[in-house]
Amino acid sequence: TELSSPRLMESPEKSIPLARLLLMGGGLLGLHKIYVNRLPEAFIRLSTFGGGLIGLFYDSFTIAADVDQYNESREKKGMKKGSSVDSHVPFSISRFVFSLLYACWLGFLFWMAASLTYAKHDQQGGRMMAGLTIAVTLGVYIAGNCGDQRRTLYEIFFTVSGVLPVVMGPLLNWSPLQAVAVAASIGTIMGNRTARRAEASEDRLGRVHFIFWTSLFLMNTVLLVDGLDRQCLRREFTVESQSGVKSIDALKMSVQGITAEWFTNSDATRRHFKTDGENPLQIKFFPLLKREPQYLEYMGVQPGTASPHWVEHLSGAIVDAVRGVAEGRNWPEYAFSRRYLITMLDAPSLSTDVFLKKKCGETRRKKKSGLKKEEAAKLGLITKTCEALQL
């Protein structure tokens, strides 16, 4: 077997101390994986924030082996092809779960960005399906190409693009997140059918692939952050009692404003939510301004005042949490109980206390006799939650 010295000179040996330094300083960005030319793993670290830090902890034990493996493969790349390599890849449940979860994660991130961008429109239309197809396909493909394994892209793509229209279409009419889970499962199964081991002399996925994936991820992140800022953090509201406006300062507060105020001037926040107990507070949210950033106009987005339900729940939960802290309550329990009650009553996401108190009164007057066991149990849970929230 002959070695090709020019190729060896193009890829010098990697250093374990430098790899550990990159892990400590840029692990969240996947720099240590880029260093040893494991670009799929690098993108996974980048798009999952270091795998929730669990991935970085795991990498701290395997980084030395990654460097050694890179240096060994660097020598083998100069060898002539034709060496016998067992291409069979046995089924691995951990690999299957990893691919499934990562594909669902990318699909979830795109769904959030798309639902913020298009609000309540086109939730199951062509643009949503096309974006979810790309996100789930990339998730299965990138996870499947980690290490020395390879998957075939076009088979995964055709499988996912065939599953999503069926489960999201009029036949089943499943939600986008349900469709993502199903498409990721079937796409992973199909990807495993094409699984093979890469030859020692075979090039890994290159920097062009990594730049393309990162560009899509950054574009999605910009849409997600900008949408959350416009539709959640800048959402304006007032704090009123039944007798009128509680405070002139509370006439126009925003979600991000009240949160920042709690950390900088908690006494002022407590005054906003102070009540005598007789007049319940009403937190009234304003509709969104019917104005969108100019770049969304190029994407065909029409100005509107609607937000996805999950964004309205998030805005309400943040204000509920701040209110719970200001009133000396157990704020996680208070915020969760209020969101739970709104969901169980099928009430608007940003309902006021007065409205919820009225719905709780109607629930208490309902007779449990004659109801099914499940309906009676649900009625009991709603009543207990109303009492816990003093409504």
mmCIF file of C-alpha atoms in Angstrom:
data_model
loop_
_atom_site.group_PDB
_atom_site.id
_atom_site.type_symbol
_atom_site.label_atom_id
_atom_site.label_comp_id
_atom_site.label_asym_id
_atom_site.label_seq_id
_atom_site.Cartn_x
_atom_site.Cartn_y
_atom_site.Cartn_z
ATOM 1 C CA THR A 1 0.000 0.000 0.000
ATOM 2 C CA GLU A 2 1.315 3.418 -0.904
ATOM 3 C CA LEU A 3 0.901 6.706 0.917
ATOM 4 C CA SER A 4 0.186 10.004 -0.769
ATOM 5 C CA SER A 5 2.354 12.581 1.027
ATOM 6 C CA PRO A 6 0.707 15.715 -0.482
ATOM 7 C CA ARG A 7 -2.609 14.810 1.103
ATOM 8 C CA LEU A 8 -0.945 14.235 4.445
ATOM 9 C CA MET A 9 0.660 17.654 4.269
ATOM 10 C CA GLU A 10 -2.737 19.233 3.562
ATOM 11 C CA SER A 11 -4.186 17.823 6.794
ATOM 12 C CA PRO A 12 -1.650 18.049 9.653
ATOM 13 C CA GLU A 13 -1.999 16.056 12.847
ATOM 14 C CA LYS A 14 -4.393 17.389 15.445
ATOM 15 C CA SER A 15 -3.447 18.174 19.036
ATOM 16 C CA ILE A 16 -5.432 16.872 22.021
ATOM 17 C CA PRO A 17 -4.658 19.937 24.235
ATOM 18 C CA LEU A 18 -5.897 22.292 21.505
ATOM 19 C CA ALA A 19 -9.030 20.189 21.029
ATOM 20 C CA ARG A 20 -9.764 20.422 24.761
ATOM 21 C CA LEU A 21 -9.179 24.179 24.654
ATOM 22 C CA LEU A 22 -11.716 24.518 21.828
ATOM 23 C CA LEU A 23 -14.156 22.349 23.782
ATOM 24 C CA MET A 24 -13.920 24.649 26.805
ATOM 25 C CA GLY A 25 -14.018 27.896 24.837
ATOM 26 C CA GLY A 26 -16.294 27.079 21.916
ATOM 27 C CA GLY A 27 -18.037 23.848 22.768
ATOM 28 C CA LEU A 28 -21.491 25.371 22.354
ATOM 29 C CA LEU A 29 -20.555 26.274 18.779
ATOM 30 C CA GLY A 30 -19.099 22.846 18.067
ATOM 31 C CA LEU A 31 -15.589 24.209 17.437
ATOM 32 C CA HIS A 32 -13.935 21.110 18.917
ATOM 33 C CA LYS A 33 -15.854 18.919 16.465
ATOM 34 C CA ILE A 34 -14.964 21.166 13.529
ATOM 35 C CA TYR A 35 -11.317 20.835 14.563
ATOM 36 C CA VAL A 36 -11.398 17.041 14.122
ATOM 37 C CA ASN A 37 -13.511 17.332 10.939
ATOM 38 C CA ARG A 38 -16.693 15.882 12.477
ATOM 39 C CA LEU A 39 -18.983 18.444 10.902
ATOM 40 C CA PRO A 40 -22.340 16.683 11.410
ATOM 41 C CA GLU A 41 -21.588 16.406 15.135
ATOM 42 C CA ALA A 42 -20.425 20.054 15.130
ATOM 43 C CA PHE A 43 -23.719 21.219 13.665
ATOM 44 C CA ILE A 44 -25.680 19.131 16.169
ATOM 45 C CA ARG A 45 -23.783 20.814 19.029
ATOM 46 C CA LEU A 46 -24.445 24.225 17.465
ATOM 47 C CA SER A 47 -28.163 23.647 16.886
ATOM 48 C CA THR A 48 -28.836 22.087 20.314
ATOM 49 C CA PHE A 49 -26.733 24.511 22.373
ATOM 50 C CA GLY A 50 -24.173 21.876 23.195
ATOM 51 C CA GLY A 51 -26.775 19.142 23.464
ATOM 52 C CA GLY A 52 -28.191 20.873 26.493
ATOM 53 C CA LEU A 53 -24.642 20.822 27.938
ATOM 54 C CA ILE A 54 -24.981 17.036 28.300
ATOM 55 C CA GLY A 55 -23.308 16.617 24.925
ATOM 56 C CA LEU A 56 -20.360 18.761 26.011
ATOM 57 C CA PHE A 57 -19.966 16.732 29.193
ATOM 58 C CA TYR A 58 -19.899 13.570 27.093
ATOM 59 C CA ASP A 59 -17.411 15.133 24.663
ATOM 60 C CA SER A 60 -15.015 15.887 27.507
ATOM 61 C CA PHE A 61 -14.468 12.117 27.844
ATOM 62 C CA THR A 62 -14.318 11.320 24.112
ATOM 63 C CA ILE A 63 -12.382 14.259 22.656
ATOM 64 C CA ALA A 64 -9.010 12.479 22.976
ATOM 65 C CA ALA A 65 -10.348 9.451 21.104
ATOM 66 C CA ASP A 66 -11.767 11.760 18.410
ATOM 67 C CA VAL A 67 -8.337 13.327 17.871
ATOM 68 C CA ASP A 68 -6.624 9.915 17.733
ATOM 69 C CA GLN A 69 -9.207 8.628 15.271
ATOM 70 C CA TYR A 70 -8.743 11.705 13.075
ATOM 71 C CA ASN A 71 -4.979 11.249 13.008
ATOM 72 C CA GLU A 72 -5.377 7.565 12.117
ATOM 73 C CA SER A 73 -7.905 8.277 9.356
ATOM 74 C CA ARG A 74 -5.583 10.993 8.042
ATOM 75 C CA GLU A 75 -3.007 8.314 7.303
ATOM 76 C CA LYS A 76 -5.555 5.933 5.825
ATOM 77 C CA LYS A 77 -6.843 8.606 3.456
ATOM 78 C CA GLY A 78 -3.594 8.387 1.591
ATOM 79 C CA MET A 79 -4.018 4.666 1.016
ATOM 80 C CA LYS A 80 -5.410 3.200 -2.151
ATOM 81 C CA LYS A 81 -9.051 2.261 -2.092
ATOM 82 C CA GLY A 82 -10.120 -1.310 -2.191
ATOM 83 C CA SER A 83 -9.376 -2.425 1.345
ATOM 84 C CA SER A 84 -12.102 -4.673 2.709
ATOM 85 C CA VAL A 85 -14.535 -2.798 4.952
ATOM 86 C CA ASP A 86 -17.583 -4.364 6.523
ATOM 87 C CA SER A 87 -20.285 -1.975 5.326
ATOM 88 C CA HIS A 88 -23.073 -3.623 7.327
ATOM 89 C CA VAL A 89 -24.552 -1.412 10.083
ATOM 90 C CA PRO A 90 -26.502 -3.331 12.744
ATOM 91 C CA PHE A 91 -29.654 -1.768 14.156
ATOM 92 C CA SER A 92 -29.082 0.358 17.253
ATOM 93 C CA ILE A 93 -32.001 1.537 19.379
ATOM 94 C CA SER A 94 -29.913 4.380 20.842
ATOM 95 C CA ARG A 95 -29.005 5.579 17.340
ATOM 96 C CA PHE A 96 -32.650 5.344 16.277
ATOM 97 C CA VAL A 97 -33.849 7.377 19.274
ATOM 98 C CA PHE A 98 -31.071 9.945 18.765
ATOM 99 C CA SER A 99 -31.993 10.434 15.086
ATOM 100 C CA LEU A 100 -35.703 10.620 15.922
ATOM 101 C CA LEU A 101 -35.261 13.190 18.689
ATOM 102 C CA TYR A 102 -32.909 15.364 16.659
ATOM 103 C CA ALA A 103 -35.238 15.387 13.642
ATOM 104 C CA CYS A 104 -38.148 16.300 15.942
ATOM 105 C CA TRP A 105 -36.018 19.077 17.487
ATOM 106 C CA LEU A 106 -35.255 20.687 14.123
ATOM 107 C CA GLY A 107 -38.894 20.291 13.079
ATOM 108 C CA PHE A 108 -40.019 21.915 16.342
ATOM 109 C CA LEU A 109 -37.663 24.874 15.862
ATOM 110 C CA PHE A 110 -38.928 25.457 12.336
ATOM 111 C CA TRP A 111 -42.566 25.119 13.433
ATOM 112 C CA MET A 112 -42.068 27.807 16.090
ATOM 113 C CA ALA A 113 -40.392 30.194 13.644
ATOM 114 C CA ALA A 114 -42.998 29.550 10.934
ATOM 115 C CA SER A 115 -45.964 29.917 13.284
ATOM 116 C CA LEU A 116 -44.547 33.245 14.499
ATOM 117 C CA THR A 117 -43.898 34.402 10.949
ATOM 118 C CA TYR A 118 -47.243 33.386 9.473
ATOM 119 C CA ALA A 119 -49.210 33.659 12.754
ATOM 120 C CA LYS A 120 -52.477 31.710 12.448
ATOM 121 C CA HIS A 121 -52.288 31.574 8.667
ATOM 122 C CA ASP A 122 -50.874 28.737 6.571
ATOM 123 C CA GLN A 123 -50.341 26.498 9.608
ATOM 124 C CA GLN A 124 -50.922 23.431 7.458
ATOM 125 C CA GLY A 125 -50.347 24.960 4.036
ATOM 126 C CA GLY A 126 -47.658 24.474 1.435
ATOM 127 C CA ARG A 127 -45.015 26.697 3.018
ATOM 128 C CA MET A 128 -45.330 24.974 6.377
ATOM 129 C CA MET A 129 -45.133 21.495 4.803
ATOM 130 C CA ALA A 130 -42.126 22.435 2.666
ATOM 131 C CA GLY A 131 -40.229 23.858 5.637
ATOM 132 C CA LEU A 132 -41.025 20.895 7.881
ATOM 133 C CA THR A 133 -39.923 18.523 5.122
ATOM 134 C CA ILE A 134 -36.519 20.221 4.906
ATOM 135 C CA ALA A 135 -36.106 20.387 8.699
ATOM 136 C CA VAL A 136 -37.026 16.738 9.379
ATOM 137 C CA THR A 137 -34.997 15.461 6.402
ATOM 138 C CA LEU A 138 -31.906 17.352 7.556
ATOM 139 C CA GLY A 139 -32.399 16.104 11.119
ATOM 140 C CA VAL A 140 -32.502 12.438 10.072
ATOM 141 C CA TYR A 141 -29.692 12.853 7.532
ATOM 142 C CA ILE A 142 -27.269 14.772 9.760
ATOM 143 C CA ALA A 143 -27.813 12.498 12.769
ATOM 144 C CA GLY A 144 -27.411 9.467 10.521
ATOM 145 C CA ASN A 145 -24.060 10.668 9.168
ATOM 146 C CA CYS A 146 -22.368 11.045 12.531
ATOM 147 C CA GLY A 147 -19.261 8.981 13.145
ATOM 148 C CA ASP A 148 -18.382 6.425 10.487
ATOM 149 C CA GLN A 149 -21.956 5.826 9.314
ATOM 150 C CA ARG A 150 -23.602 7.174 6.174
ATOM 151 C CA ARG A 151 -27.234 7.579 5.063
ATOM 152 C CA THR A 152 -28.706 8.346 1.641
ATOM 153 C CA LEU A 153 -30.287 11.788 1.464
ATOM 154 C CA TYR A 154 -32.781 11.391 -1.382
ATOM 155 C CA GLU A 155 -34.519 8.331 0.117
ATOM 156 C CA ILE A 156 -35.021 10.156 3.415
ATOM 157 C CA PHE A 157 -36.292 13.249 1.594
ATOM 158 C CA PHE A 158 -38.810 11.370 -0.570
ATOM 159 C CA THR A 159 -40.067 9.450 2.469
ATOM 160 C CA VAL A 160 -40.594 12.552 4.606
ATOM 161 C CA SER A 161 -42.107 14.569 1.740
ATOM 162 C CA GLY A 162 -44.548 11.730 1.140
ATOM 163 C CA VAL A 163 -45.581 11.270 4.773
ATOM 164 C CA LEU A 164 -46.237 14.903 5.749
ATOM 165 C CA PRO A 165 -48.987 15.665 3.156
ATOM 166 C CA VAL A 166 -50.826 12.496 4.201
ATOM 167 C CA VAL A 167 -50.846 13.119 7.956
ATOM 168 C CA MET A 168 -51.363 16.899 7.661
ATOM 169 C CA GLY A 169 -53.866 16.688 4.827
ATOM 170 C CA PRO A 170 -57.662 16.457 5.027
ATOM 171 C CA LEU A 171 -57.557 12.685 5.456
ATOM 172 C CA LEU A 172 -55.993 12.727 8.943
ATOM 173 C CA ASN A 173 -55.648 16.492 9.588
ATOM 174 C CA TRP A 174 -53.012 16.048 12.288
ATOM 175 C CA SER A 175 -51.239 19.034 13.812
ATOM 176 C CA PRO A 176 -47.769 19.993 12.520
ATOM 177 C CA LEU A 177 -46.031 18.670 15.645
ATOM 178 C CA GLN A 178 -47.801 15.313 15.414
ATOM 179 C CA ALA A 179 -46.867 15.153 11.745
ATOM 180 C CA VAL A 180 -43.225 15.926 12.569
ATOM 181 C CA ALA A 181 -43.056 13.014 15.032
ATOM 182 C CA VAL A 182 -44.542 10.570 12.513
ATOM 183 C CA ALA A 183 -42.395 11.789 9.602
ATOM 184 C CA ALA A 184 -39.235 11.689 11.748
ATOM 185 C CA SER A 185 -39.986 8.095 12.814
ATOM 186 C CA ILE A 186 -40.651 6.808 9.295
ATOM 187 C CA GLY A 187 -37.794 8.872 7.855
ATOM 188 C CA THR A 188 -35.382 7.390 10.409
ATOM 189 C CA ILE A 189 -36.549 3.853 9.582
ATOM 190 C CA MET A 190 -36.035 4.490 5.869
ATOM 191 C CA GLY A 191 -32.665 6.104 6.547
ATOM 192 C CA ASN A 192 -31.545 3.029 8.500
ATOM 193 C CA ARG A 193 -32.326 0.876 5.461
ATOM 194 C CA THR A 194 -29.653 2.785 3.539
ATOM 195 C CA ALA A 195 -27.144 2.820 6.403
ATOM 196 C CA ARG A 196 -23.586 1.758 5.620
ATOM 197 C CA ARG A 197 -20.134 2.232 7.039
ATOM 198 C CA ALA A 198 -17.848 4.715 5.348
ATOM 199 C CA GLU A 199 -14.575 3.494 3.945
ATOM 200 C CA ALA A 200 -11.407 4.726 5.604
ATOM 201 C CA SER A 201 -10.425 6.616 2.463
ATOM 202 C CA GLU A 202 -13.870 8.183 1.993
ATOM 203 C CA ASP A 203 -14.210 11.912 2.533
ATOM 204 C CA ARG A 204 -16.578 13.116 5.208
ATOM 205 C CA LEU A 205 -19.287 15.701 4.638
ATOM 206 C CA GLY A 206 -17.456 18.928 3.894
ATOM 207 C CA ARG A 207 -17.462 22.543 4.939
ATOM 208 C CA VAL A 208 -19.906 23.487 2.187
ATOM 209 C CA HIS A 209 -22.520 21.225 3.786
ATOM 210 C CA PHE A 210 -21.805 22.703 7.214
ATOM 211 C CA ILE A 211 -22.089 26.293 5.947
ATOM 212 C CA PHE A 212 -25.376 25.467 4.208
ATOM 213 C CA TRP A 213 -26.863 23.854 7.343
ATOM 214 C CA THR A 214 -25.659 26.708 9.539
ATOM 215 C CA SER A 215 -27.119 29.334 7.180
ATOM 216 C CA LEU A 216 -30.554 27.687 7.346
ATOM 217 C CA PHE A 217 -30.324 27.376 11.129
ATOM 218 C CA LEU A 218 -29.303 31.027 11.594
ATOM 219 C CA MET A 219 -32.105 32.195 9.296
ATOM 220 C CA ASN A 220 -34.604 30.170 11.314
ATOM 221 C CA THR A 221 -33.150 31.529 14.580
ATOM 222 C CA VAL A 222 -33.466 35.140 13.401
ATOM 223 C CA LEU A 223 -37.135 34.608 12.487
ATOM 224 C CA LEU A 224 -37.764 32.891 15.828
ATOM 225 C CA VAL A 225 -36.078 35.535 17.993
ATOM 226 C CA ASP A 226 -37.600 38.420 16.041
ATOM 227 C CA GLY A 227 -41.069 36.855 16.219
ATOM 228 C CA LEU A 228 -40.824 36.271 19.975
ATOM 229 C CA ASP A 229 -39.665 39.859 20.467
ATOM 230 C CA ARG A 230 -42.529 41.336 18.421
ATOM 231 C CA GLN A 231 -45.374 39.058 19.497
ATOM 232 C CA CYS A 232 -44.428 38.136 23.071
ATOM 233 C CA LEU A 233 -41.899 40.425 24.759
ATOM 234 C CA ARG A 234 -43.279 43.673 23.319
ATOM 235 C CA ARG A 235 -46.882 42.701 24.017
ATOM 236 C CA GLU A 236 -48.532 45.538 25.952
ATOM 237 C CA PHE A 237 -51.083 45.279 28.758
ATOM 238 C CA THR A 238 -52.677 47.180 31.629
ATOM 239 C CA VAL A 239 -53.383 46.233 35.232
ATOM 240 C CA GLU A 240 -56.880 47.351 36.288
ATOM 241 C CA SER A 241 -59.328 46.697 39.080
ATOM 242 C CA GLN A 242 -63.089 46.458 38.560
ATOM 243 C CA SER A 243 -63.433 50.031 39.719
ATOM 244 C CA GLY A 244 -60.988 51.385 37.125
ATOM 245 C CA VAL A 245 -57.337 51.738 36.259
ATOM 246 C CA LYS A 246 -55.140 50.669 39.138
ATOM 247 C CA SER A 247 -52.108 52.824 38.446
ATOM 248 C CA ILE A 248 -51.282 55.516 35.934
ATOM 249 C CA ASP A 249 -47.892 53.832 35.491
ATOM 250 C CA ALA A 250 -49.646 50.612 34.536
ATOM 251 C CA LEU A 251 -51.569 52.136 31.654
ATOM 252 C CA LYS A 252 -49.090 50.714 29.156
ATOM 253 C CA MET A 253 -46.585 48.128 30.242
ATOM 254 C CA SER A 254 -44.966 45.478 28.108
ATOM 255 C CA VAL A 255 -44.048 41.913 28.979
ATOM 256 C CA GLN A 256 -40.330 42.631 28.727
ATOM 257 C CA GLY A 257 -40.803 45.920 30.603
ATOM 258 C CA ILE A 258 -42.525 44.369 33.624
ATOM 259 C CA THR A 259 -39.944 41.559 33.724
ATOM 260 C CA ALA A 260 -37.021 43.994 33.641
ATOM 261 C CA GLU A 261 -38.714 46.209 36.237
ATOM 262 C CA TRP A 262 -39.028 43.281 38.637
ATOM 263 C CA PHE A 263 -35.240 42.807 38.621
ATOM 264 C CA THR A 264 -34.448 46.526 38.872
ATOM 265 C CA ASN A 265 -37.309 47.939 40.987
ATOM 266 C CA SER A 266 -39.345 45.148 42.589
ATOM 267 C CA ASP A 267 -41.197 47.558 44.897
ATOM 268 C CA ALA A 268 -42.746 49.331 41.890
ATOM 269 C CA THR A 269 -43.806 45.955 40.474
ATOM 270 C CA ARG A 270 -45.495 45.020 43.757
ATOM 271 C CA ARG A 271 -47.437 48.303 43.671
ATOM 272 C CA HIS A 272 -48.703 47.490 40.181
ATOM 273 C CA PHE A 273 -50.234 44.219 41.390
ATOM 274 C CA LYS A 274 -51.372 45.426 44.826
ATOM 275 C CA THR A 275 -55.093 44.932 45.513
ATOM 276 C CA ASP A 276 -57.412 45.215 48.479
ATOM 277 C CA GLY A 277 -58.867 41.761 47.850
ATOM 278 C CA GLU A 278 -62.379 43.052 47.104
ATOM 279 C CA ASN A 279 -61.725 44.273 43.579
ATOM 280 C CA PRO A 280 -59.962 41.558 41.576
ATOM 281 C CA LEU A 281 -57.310 42.676 39.147
ATOM 282 C CA GLN A 282 -57.799 42.559 35.422
ATOM 283 C CA ILE A 283 -54.709 42.198 33.285
ATOM 284 C CA LYS A 284 -55.848 43.325 29.859
ATOM 285 C CA PHE A 285 -53.575 42.672 26.905
ATOM 286 C CA PHE A 286 -53.666 44.943 23.879
ATOM 287 C CA PRO A 287 -53.931 43.486 20.367
ATOM 288 C CA LEU A 288 -50.719 43.411 18.396
ATOM 289 C CA LEU A 289 -49.973 46.387 16.205
ATOM 290 C CA LYS A 290 -51.036 45.694 12.650
ATOM 291 C CA ARG A 291 -47.521 46.206 11.400
ATOM 292 C CA GLU A 292 -44.835 43.750 10.294
ATOM 293 C CA PRO A 293 -41.125 44.298 9.566
ATOM 294 C CA GLN A 294 -40.453 45.077 5.926
ATOM 295 C CA TYR A 295 -38.450 41.907 5.350
ATOM 296 C CA LEU A 296 -41.589 39.830 6.041
ATOM 297 C CA GLU A 297 -43.404 41.552 3.202
ATOM 298 C CA TYR A 298 -40.931 39.943 0.802
ATOM 299 C CA MET A 299 -41.925 36.573 2.271
ATOM 300 C CA GLY A 300 -45.583 37.142 1.432
ATOM 301 C CA VAL A 301 -46.666 37.798 5.032
ATOM 302 C CA GLN A 302 -49.766 39.954 5.369
ATOM 303 C CA PRO A 303 -49.947 42.361 8.348
ATOM 304 C CA GLY A 304 -52.206 41.090 11.100
ATOM 305 C CA THR A 305 -52.975 41.275 14.796
ATOM 306 C CA ALA A 306 -53.177 37.535 15.504
ATOM 307 C CA SER A 307 -50.618 35.456 17.373
ATOM 308 C CA PRO A 308 -50.354 31.679 17.735
ATOM 309 C CA HIS A 309 -52.002 30.370 20.892
ATOM 310 C CA TRP A 310 -48.691 29.155 22.304
ATOM 311 C CA VAL A 311 -47.226 32.675 22.046
ATOM 312 C CA GLU A 312 -50.228 34.181 23.839
ATOM 313 C CA HIS A 313 -49.877 31.529 26.556
ATOM 314 C CA LEU A 314 -46.176 32.363 26.865
ATOM 315 C CA SER A 315 -46.917 36.097 27.235
ATOM 316 C CA GLY A 316 -49.582 35.351 29.832
ATOM 317 C CA ALA A 317 -47.355 32.889 31.707
ATOM 318 C CA ILE A 318 -44.512 35.423 32.014
ATOM 319 C CA VAL A 319 -46.861 38.079 33.419
ATOM 320 C CA ASP A 320 -48.504 35.478 35.702
ATOM 321 C CA ALA A 321 -45.073 34.493 37.030
ATOM 322 C CA VAL A 322 -44.086 38.106 37.760
ATOM 323 C CA ARG A 323 -47.464 38.705 39.389
ATOM 324 C CA GLY A 324 -47.061 35.570 41.501
ATOM 325 C CA VAL A 325 -43.672 36.735 42.764
ATOM 326 C CA ALA A 326 -44.994 40.272 43.433
ATOM 327 C CA GLU A 327 -47.921 38.893 45.438
ATOM 328 C CA GLY A 328 -45.735 36.518 47.440
ATOM 329 C CA ARG A 329 -47.177 33.369 45.887
ATOM 330 C CA ASN A 330 -45.476 30.201 44.711
ATOM 331 C CA TRP A 331 -44.973 31.689 41.247
ATOM 332 C CA PRO A 332 -44.321 28.467 39.240
ATOM 333 C CA GLU A 333 -47.446 26.867 40.711
ATOM 334 C CA TYR A 334 -49.499 30.045 40.196
ATOM 335 C CA ALA A 335 -48.449 30.517 36.569
ATOM 336 C CA PHE A 336 -48.958 26.843 35.727
ATOM 337 C CA SER A 337 -52.352 26.668 37.508
ATOM 338 C CA ARG A 338 -53.644 29.707 35.664
ATOM 339 C CA ARG A 339 -52.540 28.359 32.270
ATOM 340 C CA TYR A 340 -54.027 24.975 33.176
ATOM 341 C CA LEU A 341 -57.349 26.536 34.156
ATOM 342 C CA ILE A 342 -57.552 28.570 30.947
ATOM 343 C CA THR A 343 -56.885 25.426 28.907
ATOM 344 C CA MET A 344 -59.416 23.308 30.809
ATOM 345 C CA LEU A 345 -62.104 25.993 30.492
ATOM 346 C CA ASP A 346 -61.292 26.440 26.803
ATOM 347 C CA ALA A 347 -61.026 30.157 27.539
ATOM 348 C CA PRO A 348 -59.072 32.756 25.532
ATOM 349 C CA SER A 349 -55.326 32.527 26.187
ATOM 350 C CA LEU A 350 -55.180 36.052 27.677
ATOM 351 C CA SER A 351 -58.338 35.888 29.807
ATOM 352 C CA THR A 352 -58.773 38.324 32.715
ATOM 353 C CA ASP A 353 -59.453 37.288 36.319
ATOM 354 C CA VAL A 354 -62.989 38.653 36.072
ATOM 355 C CA PHE A 355 -63.741 36.439 33.082
ATOM 356 C CA LEU A 356 -62.182 33.386 34.743
ATOM 357 C CA LYS A 357 -64.103 34.069 37.966
ATOM 358 C CA LYS A 358 -67.322 34.091 35.976
ATOM 359 C CA LYS A 359 -66.427 30.796 34.264
ATOM 360 C CA CYS A 360 -65.484 29.256 37.625
ATOM 361 C CA GLY A 361 -68.886 30.264 39.020
ATOM 362 C CA GLU A 362 -70.623 28.602 36.095
ATOM 363 C CA THR A 363 -68.584 25.454 36.654
ATOM 364 C CA ARG A 364 -69.475 25.292 40.356
ATOM 365 C CA ARG A 365 -73.189 25.514 39.520
ATOM 366 C CA LYS A 366 -73.026 22.519 37.215
ATOM 367 C CA LYS A 367 -74.412 19.311 38.663
ATOM 368 C CA LYS A 368 -72.131 16.297 38.599
ATOM 369 C CA SER A 369 -75.021 13.873 38.650
ATOM 370 C CA GLY A 370 -75.653 12.354 35.264
ATOM 371 C CA LEU A 371 -72.158 13.155 33.994
ATOM 372 C CA LYS A 372 -69.697 10.534 32.833
ATOM 373 C CA LYS A 373 -66.874 9.647 35.195
ATOM 374 C CA GLU A 374 -64.260 11.484 33.104
ATOM 375 C CA GLU A 375 -66.407 14.632 32.825
ATOM 376 C CA ALA A 376 -67.121 14.623 36.588
ATOM 377 C CA ALA A 377 -63.386 14.261 37.333
ATOM 378 C CA LYS A 378 -62.590 17.148 34.975
ATOM 379 C CA LEU A 379 -65.228 19.289 36.691
ATOM 380 C CA GLY A 380 -63.666 18.497 40.056
ATOM 381 C CA LEU A 381 -60.173 19.473 38.852
ATOM 382 C CA ILE A 382 -61.449 22.773 37.488
ATOM 383 C CA THR A 383 -63.209 23.542 40.766
ATOM 384 C CA LYS A 384 -60.078 22.785 42.815
ATOM 385 C CA THR A 385 -57.949 24.968 40.536
ATOM 386 C CA CYS A 386 -60.445 27.823 40.835
ATOM 387 C CA GLU A 387 -60.281 27.581 44.612
ATOM 388 C CA ALA A 388 -56.477 27.457 44.594
ATOM 389 C CA LEU A 389 -56.411 30.656 42.491
ATOM 390 C CA GLN A 390 -59.106 32.256 44.705
ATOM 391 C CA LEU A 391 -61.454 32.753 41.760
#
